Amino acid sequence: GAGVSQSPRYKVAKRGQDVALRCDPISGHVSLFWYQQALGQGPEFLTYFQNEAQLDKSGLPSDRFFAERPEGSVSTLKIQRTQQEDSAVYLCASSPEDRDNEQFFGPGTRLTVL
Amino acid sequence: AQSVTQLDSQVPVFEEAPVELRCNYSSSVSVYLFWYVQYPNQGLQLLLKYLSGSTLVKGINGFEAEFNKSQTSFHLRKPSVHISDTAEYFCAVIRNGNEKLTFGTGTRLTIIP
């Protein structure tokens, strides 16, 4: 079956532009996570949904970052007024209810802010 | 809060030699432990996980890891590496009762022919 998909795979934005990153989780997966991976670093948690409810957004670095999952499936991570420090790979992961915390990752979206 | 330390940022190993990638964690509560592999331009793939029970965990591609509670370590091992093992390896923890993964900074494993 299909894994987690993310689009676009690559995004170049000028500083100050708004961007929207999409995540399609594995069908039926209840939980959805967003992580930010800076160059040479491990992924860092941004936010977590269980179905459509955003249960944890403690990792969002500023109020310019906003995530939603209105129907409990597809999720969008929006970054407003992008800054150079937002350049990173944004990873999405999903998890079913009964897989002992195993998260399935998408290929990521590489965002470059010029 | 928990943290994960991977002391080795890069590990070069000759093909067919054994390898150990080190991971130490700190947490005041019990945790679940994971190793993920990231091939170039791909997402993270789970190698193995420790939730409870036997401290020796076997994963995919011939990898195994041992949970050592007294040393707060979860080192990854493979007795004989292959060229295809070239990748970035990440150790991660989930605090029991939480959901989010906390990752180490990763170890780049390079296999020398």
Short mmCIF file of N, CA, C and O in Angstrom, two decimals, chain B:
data_model
loop_
_atom_site.label_atom_id
_atom_site.label_comp_id
_atom_site.label_asym_id
_atom_site.label_seq_id
_atom_site.Cartn_x
_atom_site.Cartn_y
_atom_site.Cartn_z
N ALA B 1 12.39 16.30 31.06
CA ALA B 1 12.65 16.24 29.63
C ALA B 1 13.67 15.16 29.33
O ALA B 1 14.48 14.81 30.19
N GLN B 2 13.60 14.63 28.13
CA GLN B 2 14.58 13.61 27.76
C GLN B 2 15.47 14.16 26.67
O GLN B 2 15.11 15.07 25.95
N SER B 3 16.68 13.59 26.57
CA SER B 3 17.58 13.95 25.49
C SER B 3 18.29 12.70 25.01
O SER B 3 18.36 11.69 25.71
N VAL B 4 18.81 12.79 23.80
CA VAL B 4 19.48 11.66 23.17
C VAL B 4 20.83 12.14 22.66
O VAL B 4 20.91 13.18 21.99
N THR B 5 21.87 11.37 22.96
CA THR B 5 23.22 11.73 22.55
C THR B 5 23.79 10.65 21.65
O THR B 5 23.86 9.48 22.03
N GLN B 6 24.20 11.06 20.46
CA GLN B 6 24.94 10.19 19.57
C GLN B 6 26.32 10.83 19.41
O GLN B 6 26.47 11.84 18.74
N LEU B 7 27.28 10.26 20.08
CA LEU B 7 28.59 10.90 20.17
C LEU B 7 29.34 10.91 18.86
O LEU B 7 30.15 11.80 18.60
N ASP B 8 29.10 9.91 18.02
CA ASP B 8 29.85 9.78 16.77
C ASP B 8 29.05 10.38 15.63
O ASP B 8 28.00 9.86 15.27
N SER B 9 29.53 11.47 15.05
CA SER B 9 28.80 12.07 13.94
C SER B 9 29.06 11.32 12.64
O SER B 9 28.20 11.27 11.76
N GLN B 10 30.27 10.73 12.53
CA GLN B 10 30.60 9.97 11.32
C GLN B 10 31.36 8.71 11.72
O GLN B 10 32.24 8.77 12.60
N VAL B 11 31.01 7.59 11.09
CA VAL B 11 31.69 6.33 11.35
C VAL B 11 32.02 5.68 10.01
O VAL B 11 31.11 5.26 9.29
N PRO B 12 33.32 5.61 9.66
CA PRO B 12 33.71 4.87 8.46
C PRO B 12 34.07 3.43 8.83
O PRO B 12 34.78 3.21 9.82
N VAL B 13 33.60 2.48 8.04
CA VAL B 13 33.82 1.06 8.34
C VAL B 13 34.09 0.33 7.03
O VAL B 13 33.43 0.60 6.01
N PHE B 14 35.03 -0.59 7.06
CA PHE B 14 35.28 -1.40 5.87
C PHE B 14 34.15 -2.40 5.67
O PHE B 14 33.56 -2.91 6.62
N GLU B 15 33.88 -2.67 4.41
CA GLU B 15 32.85 -3.64 4.06
C GLU B 15 33.14 -4.98 4.72
O GLU B 15 34.30 -5.42 4.79
N GLU B 16 32.10 -5.61 5.23
CA GLU B 16 32.12 -6.91 5.91
C GLU B 16 32.70 -6.83 7.32
O GLU B 16 32.76 -7.86 8.01
N ALA B 17 33.09 -5.67 7.78
CA ALA B 17 33.54 -5.51 9.17
C ALA B 17 32.34 -5.26 10.07
O ALA B 17 31.27 -4.85 9.59
N PRO B 18 32.50 -5.49 11.38
CA PRO B 18 31.40 -5.18 12.31
C PRO B 18 31.34 -3.69 12.60
O PRO B 18 32.32 -2.96 12.43
N VAL B 19 30.18 -3.24 13.07
CA VAL B 19 30.02 -1.84 13.42
C VAL B 19 29.14 -1.70 14.66
O VAL B 19 28.25 -2.53 14.91
N GLU B 20 29.45 -0.67 15.45
CA GLU B 20 28.60 -0.29 16.58
C GLU B 20 28.38 1.21 16.52
O GLU B 20 29.34 1.98 16.47
N LEU B 21 27.14 1.62 16.54
CA LEU B 21 26.78 3.03 16.60
C LEU B 21 26.21 3.30 17.98
O LEU B 21 25.26 2.65 18.40
N ARG B 22 26.79 4.29 18.65
CA ARG B 22 26.47 4.51 20.06
C ARG B 22 25.32 5.48 20.25
O ARG B 22 25.21 6.47 19.52
N CYS B 23 24.51 5.18 21.26
CA CYS B 23 23.40 6.05 21.62
C CYS B 23 23.23 6.02 23.14
O CYS B 23 23.12 4.95 23.73
N ASN B 24 23.20 7.18 23.74
CA ASN B 24 22.89 7.31 25.16
C ASN B 24 21.71 8.26 25.32
O ASN B 24 21.56 9.21 24.55
N TYR B 25 20.90 8.00 26.32
CA TYR B 25 19.73 8.84 26.54
C TYR B 25 19.67 9.25 28.00
O TYR B 25 20.29 8.62 28.86
N SER B 26 18.95 10.30 28.23
CA SER B 26 18.70 10.72 29.61
C SER B 26 17.21 11.00 29.76
O SER B 26 16.61 11.66 28.91
N SER B 27 16.65 10.44 30.80
CA SER B 27 15.24 10.66 31.06
C SER B 27 14.95 10.29 32.50
O SER B 27 15.50 9.32 33.01
N SER B 28 14.07 11.05 33.12
CA SER B 28 13.71 10.77 34.49
C SER B 28 12.56 9.75 34.58
O SER B 28 12.23 9.29 35.65
N VAL B 29 12.00 9.41 33.44
CA VAL B 29 10.92 8.43 33.40
C VAL B 29 11.27 7.36 32.38
O VAL B 29 12.22 7.50 31.62
N SER B 30 10.48 6.29 32.38
CA SER B 30 10.77 5.21 31.44
C SER B 30 10.48 5.68 30.01
O SER B 30 9.62 6.53 29.78
N VAL B 31 11.24 5.12 29.09
CA VAL B 31 11.14 5.52 27.69
C VAL B 31 11.05 4.31 26.78
O VAL B 31 11.41 3.19 27.17
N TYR B 32 10.56 4.56 25.60
CA TYR B 32 10.68 3.61 24.50
C TYR B 32 11.83 4.08 23.62
O TYR B 32 12.02 5.30 23.44
N LEU B 33 12.58 3.15 23.05
CA LEU B 33 13.78 3.50 22.29
C LEU B 33 13.69 2.99 20.87
O LEU B 33 13.17 1.89 20.62
N PHE B 34 14.21 3.77 19.95
CA PHE B 34 14.10 3.47 18.52
C PHE B 34 15.42 3.77 17.81
O PHE B 34 16.17 4.66 18.22
N TRP B 35 15.66 3.03 16.74
CA TRP B 35 16.68 3.39 15.77
C TRP B 35 16.00 3.51 14.40
O TRP B 35 15.27 2.61 13.97
N TYR B 36 16.25 4.65 13.74
CA TYR B 36 15.76 4.90 12.38
C TYR B 36 16.96 5.05 11.45
O TYR B 36 18.02 5.54 11.85
N VAL B 37 16.76 4.68 10.18
CA VAL B 37 17.78 4.87 9.15
C VAL B 37 17.21 5.81 8.09
O VAL B 37 16.02 5.76 7.78
N GLN B 38 18.06 6.68 7.58
CA GLN B 38 17.66 7.62 6.54
C GLN B 38 18.61 7.52 5.37
O GLN B 38 19.78 7.91 5.47
N TYR B 39 18.12 6.98 4.27
CA TYR B 39 18.91 6.91 3.05
C TYR B 39 18.80 8.26 2.33
O TYR B 39 17.83 9.00 2.54
N PRO B 40 19.76 8.60 1.48
CA PRO B 40 19.75 9.90 0.80
C PRO B 40 18.42 10.18 0.11
O PRO B 40 17.88 9.32 -0.60
N ASN B 41 17.89 11.36 0.36
CA ASN B 41 16.65 11.84 -0.28
C ASN B 41 15.44 10.96 0.02
O ASN B 41 14.49 10.91 -0.77
N GLN B 42 15.50 10.25 1.13
CA GLN B 42 14.36 9.43 1.53
C GLN B 42 13.95 9.78 2.96
O GLN B 42 14.69 10.42 3.70
N GLY B 43 12.76 9.32 3.32
CA GLY B 43 12.30 9.52 4.69
C GLY B 43 12.95 8.53 5.63
O GLY B 43 13.72 7.66 5.24
N LEU B 44 12.64 8.68 6.89
CA LEU B 44 13.18 7.80 7.92
C LEU B 44 12.47 6.45 7.90
O LEU B 44 11.24 6.38 7.76
N GLN B 45 13.24 5.40 8.08
CA GLN B 45 12.69 4.05 8.11
C GLN B 45 13.07 3.40 9.44
O GLN B 45 14.22 3.47 9.86
N LEU B 46 12.11 2.77 10.09
CA LEU B 46 12.38 2.15 11.38
C LEU B 46 13.24 0.90 11.21
O LEU B 46 12.92 0.01 10.43
N LEU B 47 14.34 0.86 11.99
CA LEU B 47 15.19 -0.34 12.01
C LEU B 47 14.74 -1.31 13.09
O LEU B 47 14.65 -2.51 12.88
N LEU B 48 14.53 -0.77 14.29
CA LEU B 48 14.12 -1.59 15.42
C LEU B 48 13.64 -0.69 16.55
O LEU B 48 13.85 0.52 16.52
N LYS B 49 13.00 -1.33 17.54
CA LYS B 49 12.49 -0.58 18.68
C LYS B 49 12.53 -1.44 19.93
O LYS B 49 12.42 -2.67 19.86
N TYR B 50 12.69 -0.77 21.07
CA TYR B 50 12.60 -1.43 22.36
C TYR B 50 11.47 -0.80 23.15
O TYR B 50 11.46 0.41 23.38
N LEU B 51 10.51 -1.66 23.54
CA LEU B 51 9.39 -1.19 24.36
C LEU B 51 9.48 -1.77 25.77
O LEU B 51 9.29 -1.07 26.77
N SER B 52 9.73 -3.07 25.84
CA SER B 52 9.85 -3.76 27.12
C SER B 52 10.34 -5.17 26.82
O SER B 52 10.53 -5.56 25.66
N GLY B 53 10.58 -5.95 27.88
CA GLY B 53 10.96 -7.34 27.68
C GLY B 53 12.44 -7.52 27.45
O GLY B 53 13.27 -6.83 28.05
N SER B 54 12.79 -8.45 26.57
CA SER B 54 14.18 -8.77 26.30
C SER B 54 14.96 -7.52 25.91
O SER B 54 14.53 -6.72 25.07
N THR B 55 16.13 -7.38 26.51
CA THR B 55 16.92 -6.17 26.26
C THR B 55 17.65 -6.21 24.92
O THR B 55 18.14 -5.19 24.46
N LEU B 56 17.74 -7.38 24.31
CA LEU B 56 18.37 -7.50 22.99
C LEU B 56 17.25 -7.50 21.94
O LEU B 56 16.40 -8.38 21.93
N VAL B 57 17.32 -6.52 21.07
CA VAL B 57 16.27 -6.33 20.07
C VAL B 57 16.86 -6.55 18.69
O VAL B 57 17.90 -5.97 18.37
N LYS B 58 16.21 -7.35 17.91
CA LYS B 58 16.66 -7.59 16.53
C LYS B 58 15.76 -6.82 15.57
O LYS B 58 14.54 -6.75 15.75
N GLY B 59 16.41 -6.22 14.55
CA GLY B 59 15.66 -5.42 13.59
C GLY B 59 15.86 -5.91 12.17
O GLY B 59 16.29 -7.03 11.93
N ILE B 60 15.56 -5.02 11.23
CA ILE B 60 15.70 -5.37 9.83
C ILE B 60 17.14 -5.24 9.37
O ILE B 60 17.96 -4.61 10.06
N ASN B 61 17.44 -5.82 8.23
CA ASN B 61 18.76 -5.70 7.60
C ASN B 61 19.90 -6.20 8.47
O ASN B 61 21.05 -5.76 8.30
N GLY B 62 19.63 -7.11 9.39
CA GLY B 62 20.69 -7.70 10.20
C GLY B 62 21.16 -6.88 11.38
O GLY B 62 22.13 -7.22 12.05
N PHE B 63 20.49 -5.76 11.66
CA PHE B 63 20.86 -4.91 12.79
C PHE B 63 20.23 -5.42 14.09
O PHE B 63 19.17 -6.02 14.08
N GLU B 64 20.92 -5.14 15.20
CA GLU B 64 20.38 -5.42 16.52
C GLU B 64 20.85 -4.33 17.48
O GLU B 64 21.81 -3.62 17.20
N ALA B 65 20.14 -4.20 18.58
CA ALA B 65 20.52 -3.21 19.58
C ALA B 65 20.25 -3.79 20.96
O ALA B 65 19.35 -4.62 21.13
N GLU B 66 21.01 -3.32 21.93
CA GLU B 66 20.84 -3.79 23.30
C GLU B 66 20.52 -2.63 24.22
O GLU B 66 21.27 -1.65 24.29
N PHE B 67 19.44 -2.76 24.95
CA PHE B 67 19.04 -1.77 25.93
C PHE B 67 19.78 -2.04 27.23
O PHE B 67 19.71 -3.15 27.78
N ASN B 68 20.49 -1.04 27.73
CA ASN B 68 21.21 -1.16 28.98
C ASN B 68 20.71 -0.05 29.91
O ASN B 68 21.11 1.11 29.78
N LYS B 69 19.86 -0.43 30.84
CA LYS B 69 19.23 0.57 31.70
C LYS B 69 20.24 1.25 32.62
O LYS B 69 20.18 2.46 32.84
N SER B 70 21.17 0.48 33.16
CA SER B 70 22.13 1.06 34.11
C SER B 70 23.05 2.07 33.43
O SER B 70 23.47 3.05 34.05
N GLN B 71 23.36 1.84 32.18
CA GLN B 71 24.22 2.77 31.45
C GLN B 71 23.42 3.72 30.56
O GLN B 71 24.02 4.52 29.83
N THR B 72 22.12 3.62 30.62
CA THR B 72 21.20 4.43 29.78
C THR B 72 21.69 4.47 28.34
O THR B 72 21.87 5.55 27.75
N SER B 73 21.95 3.28 27.81
CA SER B 73 22.44 3.21 26.43
C SER B 73 21.56 2.29 25.60
O SER B 73 20.85 1.43 26.12
N PHE B 74 21.66 2.48 24.29
CA PHE B 74 20.90 1.67 23.33
C PHE B 74 21.73 1.64 22.05
O PHE B 74 21.37 2.19 21.02
N HIS B 75 22.87 0.96 22.11
CA HIS B 75 23.80 0.94 20.99
C HIS B 75 23.33 0.00 19.89
O HIS B 75 22.82 -1.10 20.17
N LEU B 76 23.57 0.41 18.66
CA LEU B 76 23.17 -0.36 17.48
C LEU B 76 24.38 -1.12 16.95
O LEU B 76 25.47 -0.55 16.85
N ARG B 77 24.18 -2.38 16.55
CA ARG B 77 25.29 -3.20 16.08
C ARG B 77 24.89 -3.99 14.83
O ARG B 77 23.71 -4.32 14.63
N LYS B 78 25.92 -4.29 14.04
CA LYS B 78 25.75 -5.22 12.93
C LYS B 78 27.05 -5.97 12.77
O LYS B 78 28.13 -5.33 12.74
N PRO B 79 27.04 -7.29 12.69
CA PRO B 79 28.28 -8.07 12.67
C PRO B 79 29.07 -7.94 11.37
O PRO B 79 30.29 -8.11 11.39
N SER B 80 28.39 -7.60 10.26
CA SER B 80 29.09 -7.51 8.99
C SER B 80 28.32 -6.54 8.09
O SER B 80 27.19 -6.83 7.69
N VAL B 81 28.93 -5.42 7.79
CA VAL B 81 28.21 -4.38 7.05
C VAL B 81 28.39 -4.56 5.55
O VAL B 81 29.37 -5.15 5.07
N HIS B 82 27.44 -3.98 4.82
CA HIS B 82 27.43 -4.03 3.36
C HIS B 82 27.40 -2.61 2.82
O HIS B 82 26.98 -1.67 3.53
N ILE B 83 27.82 -2.47 1.59
CA ILE B 83 27.82 -1.15 0.95
C ILE B 83 26.46 -0.47 1.08
O ILE B 83 26.36 0.74 1.31
N SER B 84 25.40 -1.25 0.99
CA SER B 84 24.05 -0.70 1.02
C SER B 84 23.65 -0.15 2.39
O SER B 84 22.61 0.48 2.53
N ASP B 85 24.49 -0.39 3.40
CA ASP B 85 24.21 0.16 4.74
C ASP B 85 24.64 1.62 4.88
O ASP B 85 24.39 2.24 5.92
N THR B 86 25.28 2.14 3.87
CA THR B 86 25.68 3.55 3.89
C THR B 86 24.43 4.42 4.02
O THR B 86 23.55 4.40 3.16
N ALA B 87 24.36 5.19 5.10
CA ALA B 87 23.16 5.99 5.39
C ALA B 87 23.40 6.78 6.67
O ALA B 87 24.45 6.66 7.30
N GLU B 88 22.39 7.57 7.05
CA GLU B 88 22.40 8.28 8.33
C GLU B 88 21.52 7.50 9.29
O GLU B 88 20.41 7.08 8.94
N TYR B 89 22.01 7.32 10.51
CA TYR B 89 21.28 6.54 11.50
C TYR B 89 20.94 7.43 12.69
O TYR B 89 21.79 8.14 13.22
N PHE B 90 19.67 7.38 13.09
CA PHE B 90 19.19 8.22 14.18
C PHE B 90 18.64 7.36 15.31
O PHE B 90 17.82 6.46 15.08
N CYS B 91 19.08 7.66 16.51
CA CYS B 91 18.51 7.08 17.71
C CYS B 91 17.43 8.03 18.22
O CYS B 91 17.57 9.26 18.10
N ALA B 92 16.35 7.48 18.77
CA ALA B 92 15.25 8.33 19.22
C ALA B 92 14.56 7.69 20.41
O ALA B 92 14.59 6.48 20.59
N VAL B 93 13.92 8.54 21.22
CA VAL B 93 13.17 8.05 22.38
C VAL B 93 11.77 8.65 22.38
O VAL B 93 11.54 9.75 21.85
N ILE B 94 10.86 7.91 22.96
CA ILE B 94 9.54 8.43 23.31
C ILE B 94 9.36 8.21 24.80
O ILE B 94 9.56 7.09 25.29
N ARG B 95 8.98 9.26 25.50
CA ARG B 95 8.72 9.13 26.92
C ARG B 95 7.42 8.37 27.10
O ARG B 95 6.43 8.66 26.41
N ASN B 96 7.43 7.39 27.99
CA ASN B 96 6.25 6.58 28.24
C ASN B 96 5.06 7.47 28.54
O ASN B 96 5.10 8.29 29.45
N GLY B 97 4.01 7.32 27.77
CA GLY B 97 2.81 8.14 27.94
C GLY B 97 2.78 9.34 27.04
O GLY B 97 1.78 10.04 26.96
N ASN B 98 3.88 9.59 26.36
CA ASN B 98 3.93 10.70 25.41
C ASN B 98 3.87 10.12 23.99
O ASN B 98 3.76 8.92 23.81
N GLU B 99 3.89 10.96 23.00
CA GLU B 99 3.78 10.48 21.62
C GLU B 99 4.96 10.91 20.75
O GLU B 99 5.30 10.23 19.81
N LYS B 100 5.56 12.06 21.05
CA LYS B 100 6.53 12.62 20.13
C LYS B 100 7.90 11.97 20.31
O LYS B 100 8.31 11.62 21.41
N LEU B 101 8.60 11.84 19.19
CA LEU B 101 9.96 11.31 19.18
C LEU B 101 10.96 12.44 19.45
O LEU B 101 10.83 13.53 18.89
N THR B 102 11.94 12.14 20.29
CA THR B 102 13.09 13.02 20.47
C THR B 102 14.29 12.32 19.86
O THR B 102 14.63 11.21 20.27
N PHE B 103 14.91 12.97 18.87
CA PHE B 103 15.99 12.35 18.11
C PHE B 103 17.36 12.81 18.58
O PHE B 103 17.52 13.95 19.06
N GLY B 104 18.36 11.95 18.35
CA GLY B 104 19.74 12.39 18.44
C GLY B 104 20.13 13.12 17.15
O GLY B 104 19.32 13.25 16.23
N THR B 105 21.38 13.56 17.10
CA THR B 105 21.84 14.34 15.95
C THR B 105 22.24 13.48 14.77
O THR B 105 22.54 13.99 13.70
N GLY B 106 22.27 12.15 14.96
CA GLY B 106 22.54 11.26 13.85
C GLY B 106 23.99 10.86 13.73
O GLY B 106 24.91 11.57 14.16
N THR B 107 24.20 9.67 13.14
CA THR B 107 25.54 9.16 12.83
C THR B 107 25.56 8.76 11.37
O THR B 107 24.73 7.95 10.94
N ARG B 108 26.49 9.34 10.63
CA ARG B 108 26.61 8.99 9.21
C ARG B 108 27.55 7.79 9.09
O ARG B 108 28.74 7.88 9.43
N LEU B 109 27.01 6.68 8.63
CA LEU B 109 27.79 5.45 8.45
C LEU B 109 28.23 5.37 6.99
O LEU B 109 27.39 5.39 6.08
N THR B 110 29.53 5.31 6.80
CA THR B 110 30.10 5.19 5.46
C THR B 110 30.82 3.86 5.35
O THR B 110 31.71 3.55 6.17
N ILE B 111 30.47 3.07 4.35
CA ILE B 111 31.09 1.76 4.16
C ILE B 111 32.17 1.89 3.09
O ILE B 111 31.91 2.37 1.98
N ILE B 112 33.36 1.45 3.45
CA ILE B 112 34.51 1.55 2.56
C ILE B 112 34.69 0.21 1.84
O ILE B 112 34.81 -0.82 2.51
N PRO B 113 34.70 0.22 0.51
CA PRO B 113 34.82 -1.07 -0.22
C PRO B 113 36.16 -1.74 0.04
O PRO B 113 37.16 -1.08 0.30
#
